[in-house]
PDB file of C-alpha atoms in Angstrom:
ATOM      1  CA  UNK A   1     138.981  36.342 176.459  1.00 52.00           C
ATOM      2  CA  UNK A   2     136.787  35.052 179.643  1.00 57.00           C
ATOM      3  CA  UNK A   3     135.557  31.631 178.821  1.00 87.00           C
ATOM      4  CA  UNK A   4     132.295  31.174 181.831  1.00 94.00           C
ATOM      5  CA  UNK A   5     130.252  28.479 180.869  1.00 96.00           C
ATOM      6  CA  UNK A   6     126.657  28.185 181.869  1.00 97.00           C
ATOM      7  CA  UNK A   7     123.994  25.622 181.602  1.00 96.00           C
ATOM      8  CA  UNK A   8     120.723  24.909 180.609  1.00 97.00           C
ATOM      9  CA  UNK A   9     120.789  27.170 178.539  1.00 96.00           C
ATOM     10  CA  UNK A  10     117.046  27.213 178.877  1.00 96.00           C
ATOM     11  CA  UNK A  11     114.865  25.757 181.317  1.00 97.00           C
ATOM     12  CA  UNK A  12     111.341  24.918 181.596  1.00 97.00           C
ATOM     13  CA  UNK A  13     109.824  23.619 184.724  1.00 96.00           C
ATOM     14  CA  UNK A  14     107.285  23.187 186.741  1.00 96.00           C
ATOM     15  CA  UNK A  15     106.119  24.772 190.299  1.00 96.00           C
ATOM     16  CA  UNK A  16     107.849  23.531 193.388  1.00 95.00           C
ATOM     17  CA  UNK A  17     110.434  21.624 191.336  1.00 95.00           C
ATOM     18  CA  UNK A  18     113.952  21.683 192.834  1.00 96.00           C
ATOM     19  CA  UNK A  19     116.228  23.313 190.037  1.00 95.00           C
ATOM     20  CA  UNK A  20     120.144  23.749 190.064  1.00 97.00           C
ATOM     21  CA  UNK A  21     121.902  26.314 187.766  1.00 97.00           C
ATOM     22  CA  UNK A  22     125.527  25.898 186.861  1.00 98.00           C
ATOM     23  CA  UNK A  23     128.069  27.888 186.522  1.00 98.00           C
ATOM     24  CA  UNK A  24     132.214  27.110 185.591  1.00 97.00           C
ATOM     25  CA  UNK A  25     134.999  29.056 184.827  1.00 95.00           C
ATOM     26  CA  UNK A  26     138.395  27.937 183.551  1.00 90.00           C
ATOM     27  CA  UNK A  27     140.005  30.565 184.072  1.00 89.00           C
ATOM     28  CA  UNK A  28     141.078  29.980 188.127  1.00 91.00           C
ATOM     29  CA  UNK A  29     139.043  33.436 188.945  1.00 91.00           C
ATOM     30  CA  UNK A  30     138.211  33.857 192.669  1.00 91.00           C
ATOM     31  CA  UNK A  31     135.447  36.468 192.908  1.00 92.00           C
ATOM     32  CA  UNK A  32     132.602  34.956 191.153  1.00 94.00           C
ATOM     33  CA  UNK A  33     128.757  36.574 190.510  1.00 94.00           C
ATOM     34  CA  UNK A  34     124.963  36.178 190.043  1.00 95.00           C
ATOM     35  CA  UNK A  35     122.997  38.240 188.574  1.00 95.00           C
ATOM     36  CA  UNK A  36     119.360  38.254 187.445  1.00 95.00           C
ATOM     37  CA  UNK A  37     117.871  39.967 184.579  1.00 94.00           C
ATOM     38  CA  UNK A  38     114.493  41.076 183.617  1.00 93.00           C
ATOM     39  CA  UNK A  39     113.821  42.391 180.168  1.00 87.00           C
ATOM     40  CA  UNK A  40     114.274  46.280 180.758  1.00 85.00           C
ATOM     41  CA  UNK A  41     115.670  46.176 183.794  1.00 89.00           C
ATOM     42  CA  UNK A  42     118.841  46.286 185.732  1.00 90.00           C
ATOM     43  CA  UNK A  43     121.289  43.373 186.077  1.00 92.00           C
ATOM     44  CA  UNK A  44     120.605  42.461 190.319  1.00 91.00           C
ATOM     45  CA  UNK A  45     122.969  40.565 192.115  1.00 91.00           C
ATOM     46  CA  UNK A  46     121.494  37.756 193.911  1.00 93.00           C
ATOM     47  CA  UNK A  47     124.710  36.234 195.527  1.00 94.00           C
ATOM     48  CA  UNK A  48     128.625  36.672 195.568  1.00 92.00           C
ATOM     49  CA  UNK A  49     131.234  34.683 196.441  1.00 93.00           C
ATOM     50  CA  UNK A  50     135.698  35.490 196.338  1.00 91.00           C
ATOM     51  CA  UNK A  51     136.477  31.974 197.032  1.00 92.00           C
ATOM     52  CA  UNK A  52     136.469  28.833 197.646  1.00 94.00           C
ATOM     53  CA  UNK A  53     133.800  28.273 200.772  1.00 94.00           C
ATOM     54  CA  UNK A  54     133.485  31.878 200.961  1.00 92.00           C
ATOM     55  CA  UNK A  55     129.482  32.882 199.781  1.00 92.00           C
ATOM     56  CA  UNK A  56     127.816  36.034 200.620  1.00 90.00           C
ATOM     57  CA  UNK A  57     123.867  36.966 199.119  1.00 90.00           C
ATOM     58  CA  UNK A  58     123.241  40.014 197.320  1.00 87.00           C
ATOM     59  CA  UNK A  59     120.773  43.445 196.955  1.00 79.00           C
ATOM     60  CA  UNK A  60     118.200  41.113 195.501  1.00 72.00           C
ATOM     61  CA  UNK A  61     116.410  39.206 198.221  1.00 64.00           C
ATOM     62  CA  UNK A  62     116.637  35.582 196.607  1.00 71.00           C
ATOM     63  CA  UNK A  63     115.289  31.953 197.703  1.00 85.00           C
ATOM     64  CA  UNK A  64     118.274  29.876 196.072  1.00 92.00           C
ATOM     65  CA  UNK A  65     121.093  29.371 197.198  1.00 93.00           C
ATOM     66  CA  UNK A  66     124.964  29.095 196.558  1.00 95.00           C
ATOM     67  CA  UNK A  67     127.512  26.638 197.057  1.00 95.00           C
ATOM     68  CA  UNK A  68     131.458  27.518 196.378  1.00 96.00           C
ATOM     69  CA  UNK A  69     133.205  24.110 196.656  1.00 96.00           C
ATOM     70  CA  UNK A  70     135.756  24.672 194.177  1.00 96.00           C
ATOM     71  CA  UNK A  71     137.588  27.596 192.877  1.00 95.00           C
ATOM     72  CA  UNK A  72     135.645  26.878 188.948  1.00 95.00           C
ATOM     73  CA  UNK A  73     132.118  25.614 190.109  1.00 97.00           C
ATOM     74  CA  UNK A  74     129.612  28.058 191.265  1.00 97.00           C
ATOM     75  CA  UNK A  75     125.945  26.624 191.075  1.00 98.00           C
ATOM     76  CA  UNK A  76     122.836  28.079 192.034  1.00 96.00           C
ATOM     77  CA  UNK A  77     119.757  25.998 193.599  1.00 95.00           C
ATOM     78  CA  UNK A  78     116.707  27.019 194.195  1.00 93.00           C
ATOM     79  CA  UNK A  79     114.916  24.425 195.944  1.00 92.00           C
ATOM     80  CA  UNK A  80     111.311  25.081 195.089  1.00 94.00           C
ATOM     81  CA  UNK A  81     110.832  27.287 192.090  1.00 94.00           C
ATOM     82  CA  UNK A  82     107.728  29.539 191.666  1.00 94.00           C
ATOM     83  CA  UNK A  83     106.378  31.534 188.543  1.00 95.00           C
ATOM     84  CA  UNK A  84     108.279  34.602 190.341  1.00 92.00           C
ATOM     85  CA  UNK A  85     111.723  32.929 189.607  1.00 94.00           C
ATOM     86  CA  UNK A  86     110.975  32.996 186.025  1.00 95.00           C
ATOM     87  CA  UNK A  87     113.847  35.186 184.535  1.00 95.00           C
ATOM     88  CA  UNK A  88     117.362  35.378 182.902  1.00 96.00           C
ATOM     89  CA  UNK A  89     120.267  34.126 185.254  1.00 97.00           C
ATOM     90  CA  UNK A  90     124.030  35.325 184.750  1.00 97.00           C
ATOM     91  CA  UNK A  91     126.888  34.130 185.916  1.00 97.00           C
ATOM     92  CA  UNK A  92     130.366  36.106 186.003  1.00 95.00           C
ATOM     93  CA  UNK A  93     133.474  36.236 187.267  1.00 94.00           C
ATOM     94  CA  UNK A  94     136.215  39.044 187.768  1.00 89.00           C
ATOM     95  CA  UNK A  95     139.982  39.136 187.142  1.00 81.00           C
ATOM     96  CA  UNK A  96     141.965  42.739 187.272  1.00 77.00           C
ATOM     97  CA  UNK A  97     139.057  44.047 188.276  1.00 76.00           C
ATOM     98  CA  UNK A  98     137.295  43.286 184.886  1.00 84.00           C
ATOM     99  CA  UNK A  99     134.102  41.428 185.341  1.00 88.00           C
ATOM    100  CA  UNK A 100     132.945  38.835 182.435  1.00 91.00           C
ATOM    101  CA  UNK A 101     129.779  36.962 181.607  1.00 94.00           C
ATOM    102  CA  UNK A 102     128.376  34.088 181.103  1.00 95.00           C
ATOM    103  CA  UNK A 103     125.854  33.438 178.398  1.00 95.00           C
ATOM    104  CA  UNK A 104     123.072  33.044 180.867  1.00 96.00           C
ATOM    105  CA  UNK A 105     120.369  30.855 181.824  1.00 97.00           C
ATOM    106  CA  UNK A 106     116.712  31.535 180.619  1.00 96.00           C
ATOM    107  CA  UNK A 107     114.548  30.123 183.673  1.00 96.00           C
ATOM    108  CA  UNK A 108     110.697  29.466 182.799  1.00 97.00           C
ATOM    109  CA  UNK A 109     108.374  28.225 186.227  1.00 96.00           C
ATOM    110  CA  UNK A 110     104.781  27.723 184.858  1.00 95.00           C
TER     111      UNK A 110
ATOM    112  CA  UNK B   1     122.743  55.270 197.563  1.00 67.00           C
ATOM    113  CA  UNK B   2     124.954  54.073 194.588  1.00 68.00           C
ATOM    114  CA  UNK B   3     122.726  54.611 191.319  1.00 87.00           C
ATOM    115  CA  UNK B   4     123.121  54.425 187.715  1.00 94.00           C
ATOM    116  CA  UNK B   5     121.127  56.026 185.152  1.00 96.00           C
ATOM    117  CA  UNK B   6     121.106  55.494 181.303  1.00 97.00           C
ATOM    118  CA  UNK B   7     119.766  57.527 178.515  1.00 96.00           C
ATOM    119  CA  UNK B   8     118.026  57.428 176.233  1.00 97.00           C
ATOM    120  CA  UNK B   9     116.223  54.189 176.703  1.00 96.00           C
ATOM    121  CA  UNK B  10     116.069  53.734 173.273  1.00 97.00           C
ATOM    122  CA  UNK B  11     117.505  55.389 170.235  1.00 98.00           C
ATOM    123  CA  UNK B  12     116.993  54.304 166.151  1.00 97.00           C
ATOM    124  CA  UNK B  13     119.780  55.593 164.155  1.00 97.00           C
ATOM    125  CA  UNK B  14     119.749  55.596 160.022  1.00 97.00           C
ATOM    126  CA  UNK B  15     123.376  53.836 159.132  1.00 97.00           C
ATOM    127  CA  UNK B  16     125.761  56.021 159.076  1.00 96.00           C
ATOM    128  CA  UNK B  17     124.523  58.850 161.825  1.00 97.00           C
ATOM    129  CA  UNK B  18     126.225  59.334 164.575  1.00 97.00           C
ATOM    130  CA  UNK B  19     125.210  59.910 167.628  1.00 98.00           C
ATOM    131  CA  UNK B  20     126.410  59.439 171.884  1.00 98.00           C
ATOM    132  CA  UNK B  21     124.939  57.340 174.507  1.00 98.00           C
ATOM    133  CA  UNK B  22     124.824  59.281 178.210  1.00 98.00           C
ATOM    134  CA  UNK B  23     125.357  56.839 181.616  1.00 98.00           C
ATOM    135  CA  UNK B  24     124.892  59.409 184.802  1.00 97.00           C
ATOM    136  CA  UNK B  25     126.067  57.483 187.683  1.00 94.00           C
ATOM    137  CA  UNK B  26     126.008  58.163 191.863  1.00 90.00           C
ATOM    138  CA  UNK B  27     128.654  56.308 193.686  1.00 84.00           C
ATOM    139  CA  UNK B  28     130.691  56.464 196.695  1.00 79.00           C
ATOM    140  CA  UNK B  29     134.197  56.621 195.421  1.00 82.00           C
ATOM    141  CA  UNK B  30     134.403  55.401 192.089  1.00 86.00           C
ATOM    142  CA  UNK B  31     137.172  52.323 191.311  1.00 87.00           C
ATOM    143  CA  UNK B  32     135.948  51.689 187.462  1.00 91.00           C
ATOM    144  CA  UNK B  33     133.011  52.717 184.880  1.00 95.00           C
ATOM    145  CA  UNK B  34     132.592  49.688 182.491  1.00 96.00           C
ATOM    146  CA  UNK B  35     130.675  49.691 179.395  1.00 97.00           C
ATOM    147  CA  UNK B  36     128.839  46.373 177.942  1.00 96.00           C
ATOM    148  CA  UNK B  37     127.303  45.295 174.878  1.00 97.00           C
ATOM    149  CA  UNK B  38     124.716  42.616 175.559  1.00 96.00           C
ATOM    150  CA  UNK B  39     122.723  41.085 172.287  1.00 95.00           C
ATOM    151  CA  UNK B  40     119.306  39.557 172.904  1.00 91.00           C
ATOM    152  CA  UNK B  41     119.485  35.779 175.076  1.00 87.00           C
ATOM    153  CA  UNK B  42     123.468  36.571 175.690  1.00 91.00           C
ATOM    154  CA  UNK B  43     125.083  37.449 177.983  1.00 93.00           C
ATOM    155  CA  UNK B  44     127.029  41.024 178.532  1.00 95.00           C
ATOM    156  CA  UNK B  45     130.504  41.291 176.227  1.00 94.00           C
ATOM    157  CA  UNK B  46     132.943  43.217 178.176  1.00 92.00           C
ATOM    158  CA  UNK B  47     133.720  46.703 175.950  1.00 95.00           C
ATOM    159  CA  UNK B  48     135.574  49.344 178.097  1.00 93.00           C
ATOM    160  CA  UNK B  49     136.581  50.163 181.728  1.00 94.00           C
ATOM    161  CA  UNK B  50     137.285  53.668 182.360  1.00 95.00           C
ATOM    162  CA  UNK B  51     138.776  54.712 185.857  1.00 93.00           C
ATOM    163  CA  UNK B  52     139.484  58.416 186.304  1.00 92.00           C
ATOM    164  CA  UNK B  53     137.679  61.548 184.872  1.00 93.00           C
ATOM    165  CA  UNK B  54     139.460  62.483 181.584  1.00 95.00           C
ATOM    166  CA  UNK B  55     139.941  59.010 180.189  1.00 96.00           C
ATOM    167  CA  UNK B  56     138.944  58.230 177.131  1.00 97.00           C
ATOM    168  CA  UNK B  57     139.285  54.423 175.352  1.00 97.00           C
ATOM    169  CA  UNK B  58     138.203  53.474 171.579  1.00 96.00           C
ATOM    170  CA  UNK B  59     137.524  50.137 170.061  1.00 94.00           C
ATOM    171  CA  UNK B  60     136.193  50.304 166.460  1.00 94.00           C
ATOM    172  CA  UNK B  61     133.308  53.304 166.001  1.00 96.00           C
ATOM    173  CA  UNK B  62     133.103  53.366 169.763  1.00 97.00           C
ATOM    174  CA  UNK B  63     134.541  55.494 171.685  1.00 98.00           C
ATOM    175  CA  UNK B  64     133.928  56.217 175.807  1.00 98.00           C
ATOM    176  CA  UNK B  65     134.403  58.691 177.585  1.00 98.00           C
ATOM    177  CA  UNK B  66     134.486  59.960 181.793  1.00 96.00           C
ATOM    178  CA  UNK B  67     133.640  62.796 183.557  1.00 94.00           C
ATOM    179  CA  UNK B  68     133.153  63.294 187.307  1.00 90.00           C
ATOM    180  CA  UNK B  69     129.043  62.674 187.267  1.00 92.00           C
ATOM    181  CA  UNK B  70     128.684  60.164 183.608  1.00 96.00           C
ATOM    182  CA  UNK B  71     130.263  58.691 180.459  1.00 98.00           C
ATOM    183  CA  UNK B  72     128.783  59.177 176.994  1.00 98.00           C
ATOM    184  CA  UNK B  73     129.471  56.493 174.502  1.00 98.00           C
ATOM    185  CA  UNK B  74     130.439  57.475 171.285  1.00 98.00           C
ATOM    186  CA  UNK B  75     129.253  55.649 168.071  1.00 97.00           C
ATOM    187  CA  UNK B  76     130.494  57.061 164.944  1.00 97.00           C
ATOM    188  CA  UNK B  77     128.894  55.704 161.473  1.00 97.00           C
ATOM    189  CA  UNK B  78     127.182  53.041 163.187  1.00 97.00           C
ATOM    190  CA  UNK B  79     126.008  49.848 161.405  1.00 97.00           C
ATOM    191  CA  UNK B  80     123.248  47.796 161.604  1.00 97.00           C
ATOM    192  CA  UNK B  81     125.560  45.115 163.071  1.00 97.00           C
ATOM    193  CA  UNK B  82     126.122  47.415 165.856  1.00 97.00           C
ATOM    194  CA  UNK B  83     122.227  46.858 167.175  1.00 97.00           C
ATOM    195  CA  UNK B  84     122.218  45.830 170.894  1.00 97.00           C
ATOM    196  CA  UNK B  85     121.873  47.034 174.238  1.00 97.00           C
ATOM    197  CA  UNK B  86     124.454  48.712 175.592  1.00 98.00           C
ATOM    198  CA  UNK B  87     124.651  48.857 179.262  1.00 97.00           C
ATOM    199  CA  UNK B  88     126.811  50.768 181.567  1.00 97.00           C
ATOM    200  CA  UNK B  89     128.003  49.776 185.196  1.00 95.00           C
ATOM    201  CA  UNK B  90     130.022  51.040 188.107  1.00 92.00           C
ATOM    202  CA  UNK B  91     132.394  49.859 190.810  1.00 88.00           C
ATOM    203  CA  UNK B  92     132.054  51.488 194.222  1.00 80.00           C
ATOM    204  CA  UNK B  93     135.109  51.142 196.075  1.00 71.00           C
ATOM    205  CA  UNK B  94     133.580  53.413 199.379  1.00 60.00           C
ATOM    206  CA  UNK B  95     133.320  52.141 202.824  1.00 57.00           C
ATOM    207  CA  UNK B  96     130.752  49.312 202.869  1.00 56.00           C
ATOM    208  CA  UNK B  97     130.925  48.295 199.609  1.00 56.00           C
ATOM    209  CA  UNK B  98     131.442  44.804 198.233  1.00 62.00           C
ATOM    210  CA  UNK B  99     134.598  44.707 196.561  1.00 65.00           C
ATOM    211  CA  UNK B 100     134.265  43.767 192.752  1.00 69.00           C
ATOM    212  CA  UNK B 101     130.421  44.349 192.817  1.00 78.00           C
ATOM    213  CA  UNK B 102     128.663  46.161 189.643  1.00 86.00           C
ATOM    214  CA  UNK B 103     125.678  48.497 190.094  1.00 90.00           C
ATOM    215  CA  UNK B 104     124.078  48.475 186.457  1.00 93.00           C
ATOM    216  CA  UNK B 105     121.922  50.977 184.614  1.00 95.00           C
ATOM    217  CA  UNK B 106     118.634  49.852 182.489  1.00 95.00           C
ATOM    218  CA  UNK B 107     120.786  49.929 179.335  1.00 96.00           C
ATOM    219  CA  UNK B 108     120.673  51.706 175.984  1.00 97.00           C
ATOM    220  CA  UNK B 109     118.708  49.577 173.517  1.00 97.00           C
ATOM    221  CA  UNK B 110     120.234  51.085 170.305  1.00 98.00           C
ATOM    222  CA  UNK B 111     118.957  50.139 166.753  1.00 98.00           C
ATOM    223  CA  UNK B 112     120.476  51.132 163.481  1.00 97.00           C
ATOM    224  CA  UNK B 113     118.779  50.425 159.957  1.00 96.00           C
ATOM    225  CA  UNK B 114     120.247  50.302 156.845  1.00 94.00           C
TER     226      UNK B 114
END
């Protein structure tokens, strides 16, 4: 049992408000994930990282960014958020090859 | 290109019926086929992996299965508590790929009524 912890939960903001997601793990996993999810669509990852100080972006061309400081933290900023960031964020992380999720973050820009 | 393909999109099922879910996939050499169950505002749940064509895995009234090209999963006398979406995902592990990545498919949004 994976146990990745995200919050908000849900967010509501404005335009051109600086947000920061967050992301922990307790489980000491390296490779860590973010994904974003439309309804109906596929999961996209937006960034990666396997380690501390080690970041790398995705398929998705993104505006936020990553930081890896320590092995259990993995946030995601984005420093002005638009109506086009409006969507579900998900965090995971791998061990053995087996990936697991966060619950997500439900991201609202009016 | 590595792609994943899911059908049907949707499927209603009376209690009870049976039926199989079909993931097609693309992918330069394949390290793992995983299967998710993700309920509405949650996250995915980790169901199966599968790695090599053959290999089959149960849990419950699921059961998944591989072939070279896709994976059907297998849901035998469903229940209503088995509404969700059930996605499917692969892991390329070909030259250029990012190791532990997931390419996704749409998803299976499956409904069963009592």
């Amino acid at each position: 049992e994976a146990d990745i912890y995200q919050t908000p939960r849900y967010l509501v903001i404005g335009t051109g408000k600086k947000i920061t997601l967050e992301c922990s793990q307790t489980m000491g996993h390296d490779k860590m994930y973010w994904y974003q999810q439309d309804p109906g669509m596929e999961l996209h990852l937006i960034h990666y990282s396997y380690g501390v100080n080690s970041t790398e972006k995705g398929d998705l061309s993104s505006e936020s960014t990553v930081s890896r400081i320590r092995t259990e933290h993995f946030p995601l900023t984005l420093e002005s958020a638009r109506p086009s960031h409006t969507s579900q964020y998900l965090c995971a992380s791998t061990w053995f090859n087996e990936q697991f999720f966060g619950p997500g973050t439900r991201l609202t820009v009016l | 290109e590595d792609q994943v393909t899911q059908s049907p999109e949707a499927l209603r099922l009376q209690e009870g019926e049976s039926s199989s879910l079909n993931c097609s996939y693309t992918v330069s050499g394949l390290r793992g086929l995983f299967w998710y169950r993700q309920d509405p505002g949650k996250g995915p749940e980790f169901l199966f992996t599968l790695y090599s064509a053959g290999e089959e895995k149960e849990k419950e009234r699921l059961k998944a299965t591989l072939t070279k090209k896709e994976s059907f999963l297998h849901i035998t006398a469903p229940k209503p508590e088995d509404s969700a979406t059930y996605l499917c995902a692969v892991q390329a592990g070909g030259r250029g790929s990012t190791l532990g990545r997931l390419y996704f498919g749409r998803g299976t949004q499956l409904t069963v009524w009592p």
